[in-house]
Amino acid sequence: MHTRSKAIVAATVAVVVVALVAVLVVRGVIWPNRLLAAQYEVRGVDVSSYQGVVDWPVLAGQDVDFAYVKATEGSGFVDDRFAENLQGARDAGLLVGAYHFFSFESPGRSQAEQVIATVPADEGLLPVAVDVEHYGTFFRDPPDPDKVRAELEVLVATLREHYGVEPVIYATQAAYSRYIVGGFPDSPLWIRAVYLPPRVSDGRDWAFWQYSHRDRLDGYDGEEPFIDVNVFRGDLADLRELRSDG
């Protein structure tokens, strides 16, 4: 076979392999971070109504130790599966917490009131997590960092006072660099980094790492076929120490 023909065949094979890998990644069959995340022994999921009805015993039986369930968003939205997910995950024996999706469009105080009205201050729950990420038009036109930080500080301080524990802060790496860096030193950090290990701009250690947003597990049936999967840096005893005393 001529050298040129061999090169064409090799290039064709390479293209086919890359395309096959891309398809498997898109379908969640393989994921870049799984091997890296496997070194951490405590694994968890985060869910919302998009996962539909969750069979928590089935989900918990797949090497899942903890769950964060969506509770609220902004100042006026409550996830319609929150109460069922919270109770179901607890009944399945998981360590459980609620998360709030932070809105750039409403005051921190009213967002805190929405969380407090929805999430019980029960003994044994993991700290409320505040999800800070860009959305909608804010990807192209991010809001002013100082204004966001001021509202976020009010939200975090109010939740800390009410629940008696430091809220967790979840952030994409872009949102961390814009709104979190240098602040909230006592809040456990939850970083979304789905292609490579988390690297935040100030070198701060993370407590939780969302390493995949396209996993498939048994036990849920909603419009979203994928589920977010996370690890915790520490063992189960360390995770339990984060819980509220009620």
mmCIF file of C-alpha atoms in Angstrom:
data_model
loop_
_atom_site.group_PDB
_atom_site.id
_atom_site.type_symbol
_atom_site.label_atom_id
_atom_site.label_comp_id
_atom_site.label_asym_id
_atom_site.label_seq_id
_atom_site.Cartn_x
_atom_site.Cartn_y
_atom_site.Cartn_z
ATOM 1 C CA MET A 1 0.000 0.000 0.000
ATOM 2 C CA HIS A 2 1.319 3.401 -0.945
ATOM 3 C CA THR A 3 2.269 5.827 1.813
ATOM 4 C CA ARG A 4 -0.453 8.254 0.747
ATOM 5 C CA SER A 5 -3.097 5.518 0.877
ATOM 6 C CA LYS A 6 -1.921 4.459 4.312
ATOM 7 C CA ALA A 7 -2.189 8.049 5.512
ATOM 8 C CA ILE A 8 -5.742 8.341 4.171
ATOM 9 C CA VAL A 9 -6.768 5.105 5.877
ATOM 10 C CA ALA A 10 -5.175 6.183 9.153
ATOM 11 C CA ALA A 11 -6.884 9.563 9.005
ATOM 12 C CA THR A 12 -10.234 7.926 8.262
ATOM 13 C CA VAL A 13 -9.850 5.532 11.177
ATOM 14 C CA ALA A 14 -8.905 8.419 13.476
ATOM 15 C CA VAL A 15 -11.979 10.398 12.415
ATOM 16 C CA VAL A 16 -14.238 7.397 12.999
ATOM 17 C CA VAL A 17 -12.725 6.762 16.451
ATOM 18 C CA VAL A 18 -13.095 10.415 17.469
ATOM 19 C CA ALA A 19 -16.689 10.468 16.231
ATOM 20 C CA LEU A 20 -17.486 7.259 18.128
ATOM 21 C CA VAL A 21 -15.967 8.613 21.345
ATOM 22 C CA ALA A 22 -17.910 11.865 20.915
ATOM 23 C CA VAL A 23 -21.175 9.943 20.537
ATOM 24 C CA LEU A 24 -20.445 7.878 23.641
ATOM 25 C CA VAL A 25 -19.666 11.037 25.639
ATOM 26 C CA VAL A 26 -22.854 12.776 24.451
ATOM 27 C CA ARG A 27 -24.882 9.729 25.470
ATOM 28 C CA GLY A 28 -23.187 9.588 28.857
ATOM 29 C CA VAL A 29 -21.719 6.136 28.239
ATOM 30 C CA ILE A 30 -18.205 7.360 28.911
ATOM 31 C CA TRP A 31 -17.178 10.513 30.737
ATOM 32 C CA PRO A 32 -13.744 12.177 30.970
ATOM 33 C CA ASN A 33 -13.719 12.687 34.736
ATOM 34 C CA ARG A 34 -14.989 9.313 35.951
ATOM 35 C CA LEU A 35 -11.571 7.756 36.506
ATOM 36 C CA LEU A 36 -10.305 10.866 38.287
ATOM 37 C CA ALA A 37 -13.389 11.085 40.496
ATOM 38 C CA ALA A 38 -13.156 7.397 41.399
ATOM 39 C CA GLN A 39 -10.382 8.146 43.899
ATOM 40 C CA TYR A 40 -12.986 9.773 46.213
ATOM 41 C CA GLU A 41 -15.040 7.298 48.236
ATOM 42 C CA VAL A 42 -18.162 9.393 48.932
ATOM 43 C CA ARG A 43 -20.456 9.903 45.951
ATOM 44 C CA GLY A 44 -23.742 11.742 45.581
ATOM 45 C CA VAL A 45 -26.322 13.079 43.158
ATOM 46 C CA ASP A 46 -28.241 16.298 42.795
ATOM 47 C CA VAL A 47 -31.745 16.246 41.364
ATOM 48 C CA SER A 48 -34.715 18.446 40.582
ATOM 49 C CA SER A 49 -38.177 17.944 39.139
ATOM 50 C CA TYR A 50 -36.520 17.370 35.760
ATOM 51 C CA GLN A 51 -35.622 13.851 36.942
ATOM 52 C CA GLY A 52 -39.336 13.235 37.551
ATOM 53 C CA VAL A 53 -40.416 10.603 40.056
ATOM 54 C CA VAL A 54 -37.355 9.175 41.805
ATOM 55 C CA ASP A 55 -37.215 5.665 43.220
ATOM 56 C CA TRP A 56 -34.826 6.586 45.992
ATOM 57 C CA PRO A 57 -34.018 3.068 47.262
ATOM 58 C CA VAL A 58 -33.023 2.081 43.707
ATOM 59 C CA LEU A 59 -30.987 5.231 43.218
ATOM 60 C CA ALA A 60 -29.318 4.905 46.626
ATOM 61 C CA GLY A 61 -28.326 1.331 45.840
ATOM 62 C CA GLN A 62 -25.946 2.460 43.090
ATOM 63 C CA ASP A 63 -23.017 3.596 45.221
ATOM 64 C CA VAL A 64 -24.795 6.831 46.184
ATOM 65 C CA ASP A 65 -24.118 8.212 49.666
ATOM 66 C CA PHE A 66 -25.708 11.659 49.575
ATOM 67 C CA ALA A 67 -28.199 13.722 47.623
ATOM 68 C CA TYR A 68 -28.912 17.396 47.146
ATOM 69 C CA VAL A 69 -32.459 18.116 45.992
ATOM 70 C CA LYS A 70 -33.623 21.357 44.449
ATOM 71 C CA ALA A 71 -35.854 23.376 46.736
ATOM 72 C CA THR A 72 -36.160 26.922 45.456
ATOM 73 C CA GLU A 73 -35.108 29.436 42.849
ATOM 74 C CA GLY A 74 -35.052 33.194 43.186
ATOM 75 C CA SER A 75 -37.749 34.726 45.372
ATOM 76 C CA GLY A 76 -40.861 32.957 44.113
ATOM 77 C CA PHE A 77 -40.195 29.449 42.810
ATOM 78 C CA VAL A 78 -40.455 26.135 44.670
ATOM 79 C CA ASP A 79 -39.511 22.907 42.911
ATOM 80 C CA ASP A 80 -42.684 20.811 42.780
ATOM 81 C CA ARG A 81 -40.809 17.606 43.658
ATOM 82 C CA PHE A 82 -38.879 19.063 46.591
ATOM 83 C CA ALA A 83 -40.882 17.705 49.513
ATOM 84 C CA GLU A 84 -41.164 14.226 47.981
ATOM 85 C CA ASN A 85 -37.488 14.130 47.049
ATOM 86 C CA LEU A 86 -36.352 15.329 50.455
ATOM 87 C CA GLN A 87 -38.388 12.740 52.313
ATOM 88 C CA GLY A 88 -37.673 9.953 49.853
ATOM 89 C CA ALA A 89 -33.929 10.468 49.975
ATOM 90 C CA ARG A 90 -33.945 10.557 53.781
ATOM 91 C CA ASP A 91 -36.064 7.423 53.982
ATOM 92 C CA ALA A 92 -33.563 5.687 51.679
ATOM 93 C CA GLY A 93 -30.821 6.367 54.218
ATOM 94 C CA LEU A 94 -28.933 9.012 52.289
ATOM 95 C CA LEU A 95 -27.356 12.134 53.721
ATOM 96 C CA VAL A 96 -29.557 14.840 52.247
ATOM 97 C CA GLY A 97 -29.506 18.580 51.689
ATOM 98 C CA ALA A 98 -31.523 21.144 49.743
ATOM 99 C CA TYR A 99 -30.220 23.565 47.168
ATOM 100 C CA HIS A 100 -31.368 26.999 46.078
ATOM 101 C CA PHE A 101 -30.758 28.404 42.598
ATOM 102 C CA PHE A 102 -29.510 31.957 43.066
ATOM 103 C CA SER A 103 -31.215 34.598 40.938
ATOM 104 C CA PHE A 104 -29.395 37.696 39.711
ATOM 105 C CA GLU A 105 -32.771 39.388 39.454
ATOM 106 C CA SER A 106 -34.110 39.444 43.024
ATOM 107 C CA PRO A 107 -32.792 40.615 46.407
ATOM 108 C CA GLY A 108 -30.784 38.305 48.613
ATOM 109 C CA ARG A 109 -33.126 38.922 51.538
ATOM 110 C CA SER A 110 -36.269 37.796 49.705
ATOM 111 C CA GLN A 111 -34.432 34.792 48.296
ATOM 112 C CA ALA A 112 -33.415 33.813 51.828
ATOM 113 C CA GLU A 113 -37.022 34.165 52.982
ATOM 114 C CA GLN A 114 -38.116 31.865 50.174
ATOM 115 C CA VAL A 115 -35.585 29.235 51.227
ATOM 116 C CA ILE A 116 -36.499 29.483 54.905
ATOM 117 C CA ALA A 117 -40.203 29.140 54.122
ATOM 118 C CA THR A 118 -39.524 25.976 52.123
ATOM 119 C CA VAL A 119 -36.588 24.077 53.635
ATOM 120 C CA PRO A 120 -37.074 22.776 57.191
ATOM 121 C CA ALA A 121 -34.420 23.456 59.814
ATOM 122 C CA ASP A 122 -34.314 19.778 60.660
ATOM 123 C CA GLU A 123 -31.592 18.034 62.559
ATOM 124 C CA GLY A 124 -29.401 15.929 60.308
ATOM 125 C CA LEU A 125 -29.850 17.780 57.020
ATOM 126 C CA LEU A 126 -26.775 18.836 55.117
ATOM 127 C CA PRO A 127 -26.318 22.610 54.853
ATOM 128 C CA VAL A 128 -28.408 24.426 52.285
ATOM 129 C CA ALA A 129 -26.415 24.887 49.084
ATOM 130 C CA VAL A 130 -26.626 28.084 47.048
ATOM 131 C CA ASP A 131 -26.182 27.483 43.321
ATOM 132 C CA VAL A 132 -24.416 30.420 41.635
ATOM 133 C CA GLU A 133 -24.062 30.197 37.873
ATOM 134 C CA HIS A 134 -24.771 32.204 34.755
ATOM 135 C CA TYR A 135 -28.056 31.565 32.978
ATOM 136 C CA GLY A 136 -30.055 32.933 30.059
ATOM 137 C CA THR A 137 -28.834 36.290 28.763
ATOM 138 C CA PHE A 138 -26.367 36.542 31.672
ATOM 139 C CA PHE A 139 -23.962 34.262 29.813
ATOM 140 C CA ARG A 140 -23.470 37.064 27.279
ATOM 141 C CA ASP A 141 -24.012 39.963 29.664
ATOM 142 C CA PRO A 142 -22.924 38.974 33.206
ATOM 143 C CA PRO A 143 -24.245 41.186 36.010
ATOM 144 C CA ASP A 144 -21.981 43.462 38.009
ATOM 145 C CA PRO A 145 -19.841 41.425 40.450
ATOM 146 C CA ASP A 146 -20.113 43.928 43.301
ATOM 147 C CA LYS A 147 -23.915 43.991 43.136
ATOM 148 C CA VAL A 148 -24.151 40.212 42.939
ATOM 149 C CA ARG A 149 -21.692 39.767 45.804
ATOM 150 C CA ALA A 150 -23.679 42.166 48.007
ATOM 151 C CA GLU A 151 -26.953 40.263 47.508
ATOM 152 C CA LEU A 152 -25.237 36.916 47.874
ATOM 153 C CA GLU A 153 -23.684 37.992 51.160
ATOM 154 C CA VAL A 154 -27.127 38.903 52.509
ATOM 155 C CA LEU A 155 -28.522 35.547 51.405
ATOM 156 C CA VAL A 156 -25.663 33.530 52.900
ATOM 157 C CA ALA A 157 -25.673 35.468 56.190
ATOM 158 C CA THR A 158 -29.433 35.056 56.603
ATOM 159 C CA LEU A 159 -29.296 31.320 55.911
ATOM 160 C CA ARG A 160 -26.360 30.912 58.305
ATOM 161 C CA GLU A 161 -28.268 32.655 61.079
ATOM 162 C CA HIS A 162 -31.446 30.658 60.513
ATOM 163 C CA TYR A 163 -30.000 27.160 60.067
ATOM 164 C CA GLY A 164 -27.020 27.511 62.366
ATOM 165 C CA VAL A 165 -24.509 26.182 59.834
ATOM 166 C CA GLU A 166 -22.510 27.720 57.026
ATOM 167 C CA PRO A 167 -24.271 27.336 53.666
ATOM 168 C CA VAL A 168 -22.501 25.469 50.882
ATOM 169 C CA ILE A 169 -21.728 27.518 47.782
ATOM 170 C CA TYR A 170 -22.022 25.729 44.444
ATOM 171 C CA ALA A 171 -20.480 27.508 41.472
ATOM 172 C CA THR A 172 -19.276 26.968 37.971
ATOM 173 C CA GLN A 173 -15.641 27.912 37.598
ATOM 174 C CA ALA A 174 -16.629 31.048 35.649
ATOM 175 C CA ALA A 175 -19.103 32.135 38.322
ATOM 176 C CA TYR A 176 -16.574 31.413 41.051
ATOM 177 C CA SER A 177 -13.987 33.653 39.406
ATOM 178 C CA ARG A 178 -16.484 36.465 38.907
ATOM 179 C CA TYR A 179 -18.516 36.399 42.137
ATOM 180 C CA ILE A 180 -17.025 34.146 44.816
ATOM 181 C CA VAL A 181 -13.247 34.445 44.630
ATOM 182 C CA GLY A 182 -11.763 35.913 47.799
ATOM 183 C CA GLY A 183 -15.054 35.792 49.695
ATOM 184 C CA PHE A 184 -17.192 33.420 51.743
ATOM 185 C CA PRO A 185 -14.158 31.722 53.303
ATOM 186 C CA ASP A 186 -16.184 29.594 55.733
ATOM 187 C CA SER A 187 -18.623 28.180 53.205
ATOM 188 C CA PRO A 188 -17.857 24.666 51.936
ATOM 189 C CA LEU A 189 -17.204 24.985 48.218
ATOM 190 C CA TRP A 190 -18.969 22.875 45.588
ATOM 191 C CA ILE A 191 -17.425 23.259 42.146
ATOM 192 C CA ARG A 192 -18.874 22.210 38.810
ATOM 193 C CA ALA A 193 -16.096 20.951 36.555
ATOM 194 C CA VAL A 194 -17.412 18.315 34.183
ATOM 195 C CA TYR A 195 -14.515 17.879 31.760
ATOM 196 C CA LEU A 196 -11.396 18.370 33.859
ATOM 197 C CA PRO A 197 -10.703 18.353 37.619
ATOM 198 C CA PRO A 198 -11.760 21.564 39.402
ATOM 199 C CA ARG A 199 -9.269 24.385 39.452
ATOM 200 C CA VAL A 200 -10.529 27.573 41.031
ATOM 201 C CA SER A 201 -8.745 30.820 40.364
ATOM 202 C CA ASP A 202 -7.501 31.362 43.939
ATOM 203 C CA GLY A 203 -6.439 27.768 44.544
ATOM 204 C CA ARG A 204 -9.019 27.234 47.278
ATOM 205 C CA ASP A 205 -9.862 23.636 48.226
ATOM 206 C CA TRP A 206 -13.260 22.311 47.251
ATOM 207 C CA ALA A 207 -15.504 20.140 49.435
ATOM 208 C CA PHE A 208 -17.814 18.861 46.684
ATOM 209 C CA TRP A 209 -17.051 18.303 43.021
ATOM 210 C CA GLN A 210 -19.736 17.872 40.374
ATOM 211 C CA TYR A 211 -17.744 15.837 37.898
ATOM 212 C CA SER A 212 -20.535 14.802 35.536
ATOM 213 C CA HIS A 213 -23.837 16.233 34.357
ATOM 214 C CA ARG A 214 -24.556 13.412 31.910
ATOM 215 C CA ASP A 215 -24.592 10.209 33.931
ATOM 216 C CA ARG A 216 -27.351 7.646 33.644
ATOM 217 C CA LEU A 217 -28.505 5.756 36.723
ATOM 218 C CA ASP A 218 -31.533 3.605 37.402
ATOM 219 C CA GLY A 219 -34.357 4.914 39.537
ATOM 220 C CA TYR A 220 -35.827 8.047 37.958
ATOM 221 C CA ASP A 221 -38.184 8.787 35.103
ATOM 222 C CA GLY A 222 -38.411 12.394 34.016
ATOM 223 C CA GLU A 223 -37.911 14.614 31.012
ATOM 224 C CA GLU A 224 -34.179 14.781 31.797
ATOM 225 C CA PRO A 225 -32.502 11.438 30.969
ATOM 226 C CA PHE A 226 -29.243 12.386 32.676
ATOM 227 C CA ILE A 227 -28.349 12.989 36.309
ATOM 228 C CA ASP A 228 -25.628 15.070 37.966
ATOM 229 C CA VAL A 229 -23.047 13.075 39.908
ATOM 230 C CA ASN A 230 -20.690 14.449 42.558
ATOM 231 C CA VAL A 231 -17.994 13.406 44.980
ATOM 232 C CA PHE A 232 -17.130 14.704 48.432
ATOM 233 C CA ARG A 233 -13.557 15.332 49.533
ATOM 234 C CA GLY A 234 -13.465 13.290 52.732
ATOM 235 C CA ASP A 235 -15.174 10.275 54.224
ATOM 236 C CA LEU A 236 -18.743 9.838 55.439
ATOM 237 C CA ALA A 237 -17.796 10.931 58.942
ATOM 238 C CA ASP A 238 -16.467 14.206 57.522
ATOM 239 C CA LEU A 239 -19.670 14.709 55.546
ATOM 240 C CA ARG A 240 -21.826 14.051 58.606
ATOM 241 C CA GLU A 241 -19.927 16.759 60.484
ATOM 242 C CA LEU A 242 -21.371 19.341 58.085
ATOM 243 C CA ARG A 243 -24.932 18.588 59.147
ATOM 244 C CA SER A 244 -27.169 20.837 61.171
ATOM 245 C CA ASP A 245 -27.920 19.947 64.779
ATOM 246 C CA GLY A 246 -31.443 21.237 64.317
#
